[in-house]
Amino acid sequence: MTSFVHGIALLGFEDFALAQGLDPRATLAEIGLPGDAQDGVISGVQFNALLELCARRSANPLFGLQFGLQQGAKALGDMLYAIQNAGSVGGALQALMQYFHVHSNGAQLQLERHGGYARLLYEVTDGEAHSVRQTVELAMGISAHLMQDLLQHAWKPRGLLLRHSSAAEPGLYRRLLGITPRFDSPVNAWVFDETLLNVPLSAADERLCQLARFHLDELARITLQELPGYVQKLLRIWLPHGQVCIEQVAEHLKLSPRSLQRYLRAENTSFQALLDDTRQALAARYLRDSSLSLTQLAGLLGYADLSTFSRAFSRWNGISPQKWKRHQLSASTAPLSPACPAAGPSV
């Protein structure tokens, strides 16, 4: 299965790349990514290759680490709401692990406890990604920033384990992280006192945490193939409350309208086609089952006026909504044909 990374992982990429002497648009294009890649979902292999290319072109072996430290926890996108509003640091890390696959399904986070110490482990699981040094260090930079946000001055890690060898002088790592990593380790992990997991988060909001988890659960269930059906579900819910546009749906999905249209085209449909299909189905249902006036129905389907709805209905069905409803009423009140008598035996 091809892995993906949510485009929010490129948060701040343009400014950071420019500061490193790179042309961000040209670098994205070289990897095969569009300029608006941050607004969609991108291949995990491409994301990994982008970081490796940037490190080489900028002659900065710590590109990934510095980029992660600059992004901070904001690069986690919607997950941050569930994380920050958990009851404790341990609860925040559990939320991070539970929903990390929404952010990236080509890597894994684990929390282990060993004799008074805890380890937050990170592993790239996408077998198609080759050198993953930059991706790993970016993740460790982001997670260090997250732990500092959660714990403030109490964040005093006992160690940083990295599976790869040192890409720069160890002192450079220490200046950036406050600690010298142990390279060529069997795992990638932050090591810290287990007691820190019990530290409560004073700003926790249980209701906001529940809402964030509900939204993440919804996103986790959506695959590209399921996206058209999910968009139609939103349309059925939102249309009775007013007009619905692609910008509203895209905002709910944390995508740009352009990216949403691109994904729908990949499934041989479009936002307008889904909107038409949904309106057509709802119009037939309301006309059959309700006594609403056509003007009220037009409003429920998000049309500005009755004439616009009538034109759309005639385009779908070849007749006006008034005639369609009369035909339906005639069919429902027509007397049933008498049953044919059973055939007698032949003589």
mmCIF file of C-alpha atoms in Angstrom:
data_model
loop_
_atom_site.group_PDB
_atom_site.id
_atom_site.type_symbol
_atom_site.label_atom_id
_atom_site.label_comp_id
_atom_site.label_asym_id
_atom_site.label_seq_id
_atom_site.Cartn_x
_atom_site.Cartn_y
_atom_site.Cartn_z
ATOM 1 C CA MET A 1 0.000 0.000 0.000
ATOM 2 C CA THR A 2 1.295 3.457 -0.922
ATOM 3 C CA SER A 3 1.818 5.561 2.197
ATOM 4 C CA PHE A 4 0.595 9.127 2.537
ATOM 5 C CA VAL A 5 1.383 12.190 4.609
ATOM 6 C CA HIS A 6 -1.137 14.956 5.194
ATOM 7 C CA GLY A 7 -0.033 18.130 3.427
ATOM 8 C CA ILE A 8 0.081 20.044 6.735
ATOM 9 C CA ALA A 9 3.488 18.344 7.136
ATOM 10 C CA LEU A 10 4.768 21.005 4.700
ATOM 11 C CA LEU A 11 3.660 23.844 6.985
ATOM 12 C CA GLY A 12 6.149 26.717 6.569
ATOM 13 C CA PHE A 13 8.139 24.877 3.895
ATOM 14 C CA GLU A 14 8.278 27.790 1.467
ATOM 15 C CA ASP A 15 9.787 30.258 3.952
ATOM 16 C CA PHE A 16 12.175 27.706 5.427
ATOM 17 C CA ALA A 17 13.384 26.535 2.011
ATOM 18 C CA LEU A 18 13.988 30.136 0.928
ATOM 19 C CA ALA A 19 16.012 30.752 4.093
ATOM 20 C CA GLN A 20 18.116 27.704 3.162
ATOM 21 C CA GLY A 21 18.866 29.142 -0.282
ATOM 22 C CA LEU A 22 16.394 26.900 -2.135
ATOM 23 C CA ASP A 23 13.647 27.631 -4.646
ATOM 24 C CA PRO A 24 10.674 25.962 -2.905
ATOM 25 C CA ARG A 25 8.418 25.713 -5.979
ATOM 26 C CA ALA A 26 11.157 24.295 -8.180
ATOM 27 C CA THR A 27 12.154 21.813 -5.476
ATOM 28 C CA LEU A 28 8.567 20.602 -5.053
ATOM 29 C CA ALA A 29 8.198 20.268 -8.823
ATOM 30 C CA GLU A 30 11.408 18.247 -9.054
ATOM 31 C CA ILE A 31 9.892 15.677 -6.695
ATOM 32 C CA GLY A 32 6.620 15.748 -8.634
ATOM 33 C CA LEU A 33 4.608 17.707 -6.070
ATOM 34 C CA PRO A 34 2.323 20.651 -6.941
ATOM 35 C CA GLY A 35 2.860 24.089 -5.482
ATOM 36 C CA ASP A 36 -0.257 23.688 -3.322
ATOM 37 C CA ALA A 37 0.821 20.306 -1.916
ATOM 38 C CA GLN A 38 0.256 21.576 1.631
ATOM 39 C CA ASP A 39 -3.484 21.717 0.931
ATOM 40 C CA GLY A 40 -3.890 18.016 0.145
ATOM 41 C CA VAL A 41 -2.444 14.589 0.803
ATOM 42 C CA ILE A 42 0.950 13.616 -0.598
ATOM 43 C CA SER A 43 2.882 10.403 -1.055
ATOM 44 C CA GLY A 44 5.037 9.427 1.913
ATOM 45 C CA VAL A 45 7.828 8.434 -0.471
ATOM 46 C CA GLN A 46 7.703 11.866 -2.132
ATOM 47 C CA PHE A 47 7.734 13.648 1.230
ATOM 48 C CA ASN A 48 10.754 11.653 2.351
ATOM 49 C CA ALA A 49 12.523 12.288 -0.976
ATOM 50 C CA LEU A 50 11.780 16.014 -0.707
ATOM 51 C CA LEU A 51 13.528 16.302 2.670
ATOM 52 C CA GLU A 52 16.524 14.320 1.449
ATOM 53 C CA LEU A 53 16.797 16.495 -1.686
ATOM 54 C CA CYS A 54 16.565 19.697 0.354
ATOM 55 C CA ALA A 55 19.315 18.516 2.701
ATOM 56 C CA ARG A 56 21.629 17.828 -0.258
ATOM 57 C CA ARG A 57 20.843 20.981 -2.240
ATOM 58 C CA SER A 58 21.163 23.263 0.782
ATOM 59 C CA ALA A 59 24.317 21.466 1.993
ATOM 60 C CA ASN A 60 22.607 21.385 5.404
ATOM 61 C CA PRO A 61 22.642 17.845 6.854
ATOM 62 C CA LEU A 62 20.324 19.027 9.665
ATOM 63 C CA PHE A 63 17.665 20.370 7.307
ATOM 64 C CA GLY A 64 14.961 17.954 8.538
ATOM 65 C CA LEU A 65 15.703 18.538 12.222
ATOM 66 C CA GLN A 66 15.728 22.312 11.889
ATOM 67 C CA PHE A 67 12.586 22.295 9.776
ATOM 68 C CA GLY A 68 10.793 20.175 12.398
ATOM 69 C CA LEU A 69 11.890 22.484 15.203
ATOM 70 C CA GLN A 70 10.666 25.505 13.257
ATOM 71 C CA GLN A 71 7.290 23.879 12.498
ATOM 72 C CA GLY A 72 6.710 22.663 16.023
ATOM 73 C CA ALA A 73 3.508 20.907 17.013
ATOM 74 C CA LYS A 74 1.453 22.952 14.525
ATOM 75 C CA ALA A 75 2.633 20.522 11.856
ATOM 76 C CA LEU A 76 0.338 17.916 13.461
ATOM 77 C CA GLY A 77 -2.724 19.787 12.234
ATOM 78 C CA ASP A 78 -6.106 18.806 13.709
ATOM 79 C CA MET A 79 -4.495 16.219 15.985
ATOM 80 C CA LEU A 80 -3.174 19.069 18.088
ATOM 81 C CA TYR A 81 -6.673 19.849 19.450
ATOM 82 C CA ALA A 82 -7.106 16.308 20.777
ATOM 83 C CA ILE A 83 -3.546 16.298 22.143
ATOM 84 C CA GLN A 84 -3.615 19.647 23.938
ATOM 85 C CA ASN A 85 -7.024 19.017 25.502
ATOM 86 C CA ALA A 86 -6.238 15.614 26.982
ATOM 87 C CA GLY A 87 -6.181 15.386 30.777
ATOM 88 C CA SER A 88 -2.482 14.643 31.184
ATOM 89 C CA VAL A 89 0.771 14.347 29.262
ATOM 90 C CA GLY A 90 0.263 10.587 29.084
ATOM 91 C CA GLY A 91 -3.248 11.111 27.714
ATOM 92 C CA ALA A 92 -1.894 13.562 25.151
ATOM 93 C CA LEU A 93 0.648 11.022 23.892
ATOM 94 C CA GLN A 94 -2.029 8.326 23.746
ATOM 95 C CA ALA A 95 -4.140 10.620 21.560
ATOM 96 C CA LEU A 96 -1.104 11.299 19.375
ATOM 97 C CA MET A 97 -0.515 7.583 18.874
ATOM 98 C CA GLN A 98 -4.200 6.814 18.332
ATOM 99 C CA TYR A 99 -4.624 9.345 15.538
ATOM 100 C CA PHE A 100 -1.158 9.538 14.037
ATOM 101 C CA HIS A 101 -2.243 7.353 11.102
ATOM 102 C CA VAL A 102 -4.612 10.165 10.063
ATOM 103 C CA HIS A 103 -1.542 12.380 9.675
ATOM 104 C CA SER A 104 0.735 9.716 8.175
ATOM 105 C CA ASN A 105 0.180 6.017 7.583
ATOM 106 C CA GLY A 106 3.791 5.320 6.648
ATOM 107 C CA ALA A 107 5.220 5.714 10.149
ATOM 108 C CA GLN A 108 4.415 4.519 13.661
ATOM 109 C CA LEU A 109 4.621 5.976 17.157
ATOM 110 C CA GLN A 110 4.864 3.898 20.319
ATOM 111 C CA LEU A 111 5.130 4.667 24.028
ATOM 112 C CA GLU A 112 7.079 2.243 26.187
ATOM 113 C CA ARG A 113 7.827 2.220 29.933
ATOM 114 C CA HIS A 114 11.009 0.701 31.350
ATOM 115 C CA GLY A 115 11.871 0.848 35.044
ATOM 116 C CA GLY A 116 10.985 4.460 35.743
ATOM 117 C CA TYR A 117 11.729 5.702 32.231
ATOM 118 C CA ALA A 118 9.453 6.209 29.243
ATOM 119 C CA ARG A 119 10.412 6.037 25.584
ATOM 120 C CA LEU A 120 8.505 7.734 22.758
ATOM 121 C CA LEU A 121 9.541 5.727 19.707
ATOM 122 C CA TYR A 122 9.214 6.706 16.054
ATOM 123 C CA GLU A 123 9.652 4.310 13.147
ATOM 124 C CA VAL A 124 9.213 4.819 9.394
ATOM 125 C CA THR A 125 7.284 1.733 8.277
ATOM 126 C CA ASP A 126 7.064 2.488 4.546
ATOM 127 C CA GLY A 127 9.376 -0.043 2.924
ATOM 128 C CA GLU A 128 9.562 2.025 -0.282
ATOM 129 C CA ALA A 129 11.331 4.888 1.523
ATOM 130 C CA HIS A 130 15.072 4.364 1.371
ATOM 131 C CA SER A 131 17.213 6.821 3.369
ATOM 132 C CA VAL A 132 14.915 8.178 6.107
ATOM 133 C CA ARG A 133 17.415 10.199 8.157
ATOM 134 C CA GLN A 134 15.786 13.564 7.391
ATOM 135 C CA THR A 135 12.237 12.318 8.014
ATOM 136 C CA VAL A 136 13.228 10.771 11.352
ATOM 137 C CA GLU A 137 15.023 13.902 12.529
ATOM 138 C CA LEU A 138 12.100 16.102 11.454
ATOM 139 C CA ALA A 139 9.787 13.893 13.551
ATOM 140 C CA MET A 140 12.105 14.075 16.544
ATOM 141 C CA GLY A 141 12.255 17.857 16.219
ATOM 142 C CA ILE A 142 8.460 18.147 16.113
ATOM 143 C CA SER A 143 8.018 15.765 19.059
ATOM 144 C CA ALA A 144 10.606 17.675 21.122
ATOM 145 C CA HIS A 145 8.686 20.884 20.455
ATOM 146 C CA LEU A 146 5.414 19.165 21.413
ATOM 147 C CA MET A 147 6.814 17.859 24.705
ATOM 148 C CA GLN A 148 8.166 21.299 25.534
ATOM 149 C CA ASP A 149 4.759 22.842 24.794
ATOM 150 C CA LEU A 150 3.057 20.312 27.085
ATOM 151 C CA LEU A 151 5.566 20.365 29.939
ATOM 152 C CA GLN A 152 7.230 23.769 29.645
ATOM 153 C CA HIS A 153 10.332 23.857 31.906
ATOM 154 C CA ALA A 154 9.651 20.358 33.213
ATOM 155 C CA TRP A 155 10.711 18.858 29.860
ATOM 156 C CA LYS A 156 14.189 17.528 30.608
ATOM 157 C CA PRO A 157 14.763 14.473 28.409
ATOM 158 C CA ARG A 158 17.175 11.794 29.614
ATOM 159 C CA GLY A 159 18.264 10.876 26.121
ATOM 160 C CA LEU A 160 17.636 10.879 22.392
ATOM 161 C CA LEU A 161 18.274 7.638 20.523
ATOM 162 C CA LEU A 162 18.758 7.692 16.749
ATOM 163 C CA ARG A 163 19.200 4.620 14.589
ATOM 164 C CA HIS A 164 21.313 6.403 11.968
ATOM 165 C CA SER A 165 24.846 7.746 12.294
ATOM 166 C CA SER A 166 25.601 11.395 12.973
ATOM 167 C CA ALA A 167 25.143 13.662 9.957
ATOM 168 C CA ALA A 168 26.931 16.620 11.565
ATOM 169 C CA GLU A 169 29.092 17.471 14.539
ATOM 170 C CA PRO A 170 27.344 16.222 17.719
ATOM 171 C CA GLY A 171 27.717 19.702 19.179
ATOM 172 C CA LEU A 172 25.347 21.057 16.530
ATOM 173 C CA TYR A 173 22.674 18.623 17.679
ATOM 174 C CA ARG A 174 23.240 19.644 21.269
ATOM 175 C CA ARG A 175 22.861 23.342 20.448
ATOM 176 C CA LEU A 176 19.536 22.660 18.729
ATOM 177 C CA LEU A 177 18.075 20.107 21.163
ATOM 178 C CA GLY A 178 19.888 20.685 24.443
ATOM 179 C CA ILE A 179 21.105 17.087 24.350
ATOM 180 C CA THR A 180 23.591 15.022 22.341
ATOM 181 C CA PRO A 181 21.883 12.050 20.653
ATOM 182 C CA ARG A 182 23.162 8.491 20.945
ATOM 183 C CA PHE A 183 23.639 7.505 17.327
ATOM 184 C CA ASP A 184 23.589 4.001 15.797
ATOM 185 C CA SER A 185 21.012 2.973 18.408
ATOM 186 C CA PRO A 186 18.575 0.095 17.821
ATOM 187 C CA VAL A 187 15.576 2.506 17.851
ATOM 188 C CA ASN A 188 14.613 6.151 17.334
ATOM 189 C CA ALA A 189 13.247 7.436 20.643
ATOM 190 C CA TRP A 190 13.054 10.219 23.172
ATOM 191 C CA VAL A 191 13.805 8.913 26.674
ATOM 192 C CA PHE A 192 12.387 10.721 29.729
ATOM 193 C CA ASP A 193 11.180 10.184 33.302
ATOM 194 C CA GLU A 194 8.023 8.105 33.452
ATOM 195 C CA THR A 195 6.554 10.440 36.091
ATOM 196 C CA LEU A 196 6.168 13.153 33.446
ATOM 197 C CA LEU A 197 3.314 11.135 31.918
ATOM 198 C CA ASN A 198 1.199 11.916 34.992
ATOM 199 C CA VAL A 199 1.596 15.687 34.753
ATOM 200 C CA PRO A 200 -1.900 17.210 34.297
ATOM 201 C CA LEU A 201 -2.581 19.668 31.493
ATOM 202 C CA SER A 202 -4.125 22.731 33.083
ATOM 203 C CA ALA A 203 -5.638 24.047 29.843
ATOM 204 C CA ALA A 204 -7.441 20.765 29.064
ATOM 205 C CA ASP A 205 -11.001 21.112 27.763
ATOM 206 C CA GLU A 206 -12.802 17.753 27.766
ATOM 207 C CA ARG A 207 -15.591 18.875 25.423
ATOM 208 C CA LEU A 208 -13.136 20.280 22.870
ATOM 209 C CA CYS A 209 -11.103 17.088 23.128
ATOM 210 C CA GLN A 210 -14.217 14.990 22.396
ATOM 211 C CA LEU A 211 -15.126 17.149 19.393
ATOM 212 C CA ALA A 212 -11.593 16.902 18.033
ATOM 213 C CA ARG A 213 -11.589 13.124 18.472
ATOM 214 C CA PHE A 214 -14.951 12.831 16.702
ATOM 215 C CA HIS A 215 -13.621 14.808 13.729
ATOM 216 C CA LEU A 216 -10.430 12.735 13.604
ATOM 217 C CA ASP A 217 -12.449 9.514 13.765
ATOM 218 C CA GLU A 218 -14.456 10.702 10.759
ATOM 219 C CA LEU A 219 -11.329 11.589 8.773
ATOM 220 C CA ALA A 220 -9.689 8.287 9.666
ATOM 221 C CA ARG A 221 -12.527 6.390 8.013
ATOM 222 C CA ILE A 222 -12.305 8.245 4.720
ATOM 223 C CA THR A 223 -10.354 6.691 1.876
ATOM 224 C CA LEU A 224 -10.076 8.231 -1.580
ATOM 225 C CA GLN A 225 -12.696 5.771 -2.850
ATOM 226 C CA GLU A 226 -15.060 6.741 -0.029
ATOM 227 C CA LEU A 227 -14.601 10.491 -0.508
ATOM 228 C CA PRO A 228 -17.520 11.041 -2.967
ATOM 229 C CA GLY A 229 -19.930 9.259 -0.623
ATOM 230 C CA TYR A 230 -18.685 11.283 2.343
ATOM 231 C CA VAL A 231 -19.105 14.545 0.424
ATOM 232 C CA GLN A 232 -22.685 13.546 -0.428
ATOM 233 C CA LYS A 233 -23.318 12.766 3.239
ATOM 234 C CA LEU A 234 -22.228 16.301 4.159
ATOM 235 C CA LEU A 235 -24.409 17.746 1.400
ATOM 236 C CA ARG A 236 -27.490 15.870 2.636
ATOM 237 C CA ILE A 237 -26.888 17.194 6.155
ATOM 238 C CA TRP A 238 -26.061 20.791 5.234
ATOM 239 C CA LEU A 239 -28.359 21.569 2.281
ATOM 240 C CA PRO A 240 -31.530 22.011 4.405
ATOM 241 C CA HIS A 241 -29.712 24.766 6.311
ATOM 242 C CA GLY A 242 -28.834 26.852 3.254
ATOM 243 C CA GLN A 243 -26.631 26.942 0.200
ATOM 244 C CA VAL A 244 -23.547 24.727 0.285
ATOM 245 C CA CYS A 245 -20.400 25.513 -1.697
ATOM 246 C CA ILE A 246 -17.221 23.586 -2.338
ATOM 247 C CA GLU A 247 -15.295 25.950 -0.056
ATOM 248 C CA GLN A 248 -17.383 24.875 2.946
ATOM 249 C CA VAL A 249 -16.885 21.171 2.259
ATOM 250 C CA ALA A 250 -13.167 21.605 1.575
ATOM 251 C CA GLU A 251 -12.728 23.547 4.823
ATOM 252 C CA HIS A 252 -14.428 20.742 6.767
ATOM 253 C CA LEU A 253 -12.055 18.219 5.178
ATOM 254 C CA LYS A 254 -9.032 20.489 5.769
ATOM 255 C CA LEU A 255 -8.330 20.591 2.026
ATOM 256 C CA SER A 256 -8.193 23.371 -0.530
ATOM 257 C CA PRO A 257 -11.126 23.466 -2.984
ATOM 258 C CA ARG A 258 -8.645 22.753 -5.758
ATOM 259 C CA SER A 259 -7.321 19.633 -4.015
ATOM 260 C CA LEU A 260 -10.848 18.393 -3.287
ATOM 261 C CA GLN A 261 -11.764 18.725 -6.950
ATOM 262 C CA ARG A 262 -8.581 16.872 -7.918
ATOM 263 C CA TYR A 263 -9.398 13.947 -5.625
ATOM 264 C CA LEU A 264 -12.981 13.794 -6.878
ATOM 265 C CA ARG A 265 -11.789 13.782 -10.505
ATOM 266 C CA ALA A 266 -9.606 10.796 -9.631
ATOM 267 C CA GLU A 267 -12.869 9.016 -8.734
ATOM 268 C CA ASN A 268 -14.515 10.138 -12.013
ATOM 269 C CA THR A 269 -16.815 12.715 -10.482
ATOM 270 C CA SER A 270 -16.861 16.370 -9.413
ATOM 271 C CA PHE A 271 -18.333 18.515 -6.663
ATOM 272 C CA GLN A 272 -21.020 19.861 -8.997
ATOM 273 C CA ALA A 273 -21.998 16.346 -10.112
ATOM 274 C CA LEU A 274 -22.310 15.209 -6.473
ATOM 275 C CA LEU A 275 -24.319 18.318 -5.617
ATOM 276 C CA ASP A 276 -26.680 17.710 -8.551
ATOM 277 C CA ASP A 277 -27.121 14.029 -7.686
ATOM 278 C CA THR A 278 -27.817 14.852 -4.046
ATOM 279 C CA ARG A 279 -30.326 17.583 -4.909
ATOM 280 C CA GLN A 280 -32.061 15.331 -7.422
ATOM 281 C CA ALA A 281 -32.466 12.510 -4.906
ATOM 282 C CA LEU A 282 -33.642 14.861 -2.135
ATOM 283 C CA ALA A 283 -36.086 16.624 -4.478
ATOM 284 C CA ALA A 284 -37.722 13.329 -5.424
ATOM 285 C CA ARG A 285 -37.930 12.297 -1.777
ATOM 286 C CA TYR A 286 -39.488 15.590 -0.638
ATOM 287 C CA LEU A 287 -41.960 15.689 -3.526
ATOM 288 C CA ARG A 288 -43.134 12.150 -2.760
ATOM 289 C CA ASP A 289 -43.204 12.298 1.024
ATOM 290 C CA SER A 290 -43.922 15.877 2.072
ATOM 291 C CA SER A 291 -46.468 18.612 1.578
ATOM 292 C CA LEU A 292 -43.877 21.375 1.272
ATOM 293 C CA SER A 293 -44.484 24.013 -1.334
ATOM 294 C CA LEU A 294 -42.085 24.107 -4.280
ATOM 295 C CA THR A 295 -40.727 27.424 -3.015
ATOM 296 C CA GLN A 296 -39.939 25.864 0.373
ATOM 297 C CA LEU A 297 -38.378 22.861 -1.346
ATOM 298 C CA ALA A 298 -36.172 25.089 -3.485
ATOM 299 C CA GLY A 299 -34.864 26.739 -0.308
ATOM 300 C CA LEU A 300 -34.201 23.378 1.378
ATOM 301 C CA LEU A 301 -32.112 22.316 -1.595
ATOM 302 C CA GLY A 302 -30.013 25.474 -1.483
ATOM 303 C CA TYR A 303 -31.485 27.246 -4.508
ATOM 304 C CA ALA A 304 -31.779 31.008 -4.509
ATOM 305 C CA ASP A 305 -35.290 30.932 -6.017
ATOM 306 C CA LEU A 306 -37.996 28.650 -7.385
ATOM 307 C CA SER A 307 -37.244 29.283 -11.057
ATOM 308 C CA THR A 308 -33.632 28.108 -10.674
ATOM 309 C CA PHE A 309 -34.826 24.924 -8.950
ATOM 310 C CA SER A 310 -37.515 24.312 -11.610
ATOM 311 C CA ARG A 311 -34.968 24.598 -14.425
ATOM 312 C CA ALA A 312 -32.631 22.147 -12.702
ATOM 313 C CA PHE A 313 -35.480 19.700 -12.027
ATOM 314 C CA SER A 314 -36.628 19.822 -15.657
ATOM 315 C CA ARG A 315 -33.062 19.150 -16.761
ATOM 316 C CA TRP A 316 -32.914 16.047 -14.532
ATOM 317 C CA ASN A 317 -36.321 14.590 -15.309
ATOM 318 C CA GLY A 318 -37.503 16.107 -18.586
ATOM 319 C CA ILE A 319 -40.624 17.608 -16.971
ATOM 320 C CA SER A 320 -41.376 20.328 -14.427
ATOM 321 C CA PRO A 321 -41.580 19.504 -10.705
ATOM 322 C CA GLN A 322 -45.321 20.327 -10.757
ATOM 323 C CA LYS A 323 -46.034 17.755 -13.486
ATOM 324 C CA TRP A 324 -43.692 15.194 -11.882
ATOM 325 C CA LYS A 325 -45.557 15.493 -8.565
ATOM 326 C CA ARG A 326 -48.965 15.165 -10.288
ATOM 327 C CA HIS A 327 -47.773 11.998 -12.034
ATOM 328 C CA GLN A 328 -46.572 10.571 -8.724
ATOM 329 C CA LEU A 329 -49.890 11.365 -7.041
ATOM 330 C CA SER A 330 -51.825 9.809 -9.927
ATOM 331 C CA ALA A 331 -49.752 6.651 -9.736
ATOM 332 C CA SER A 332 -50.227 6.347 -5.972
ATOM 333 C CA THR A 333 -54.032 6.801 -6.113
ATOM 334 C CA ALA A 334 -54.719 4.682 -9.207
ATOM 335 C CA PRO A 335 -56.924 1.645 -8.389
ATOM 336 C CA LEU A 336 -55.172 -1.654 -8.338
ATOM 337 C CA SER A 337 -55.941 -3.987 -11.230
ATOM 338 C CA PRO A 338 -58.136 -6.927 -10.177
ATOM 339 C CA ALA A 339 -56.247 -10.134 -9.716
ATOM 340 C CA CYS A 340 -56.520 -12.552 -12.595
ATOM 341 C CA PRO A 341 -58.579 -15.660 -11.716
ATOM 342 C CA ALA A 342 -56.617 -18.786 -11.367
ATOM 343 C CA ALA A 343 -56.629 -20.842 -14.539
ATOM 344 C CA GLY A 344 -58.855 -23.929 -14.369
ATOM 345 C CA PRO A 345 -57.836 -27.358 -15.477
ATOM 346 C CA SER A 346 -57.702 -27.840 -19.225
ATOM 347 C CA VAL A 347 -60.328 -30.045 -20.764
#
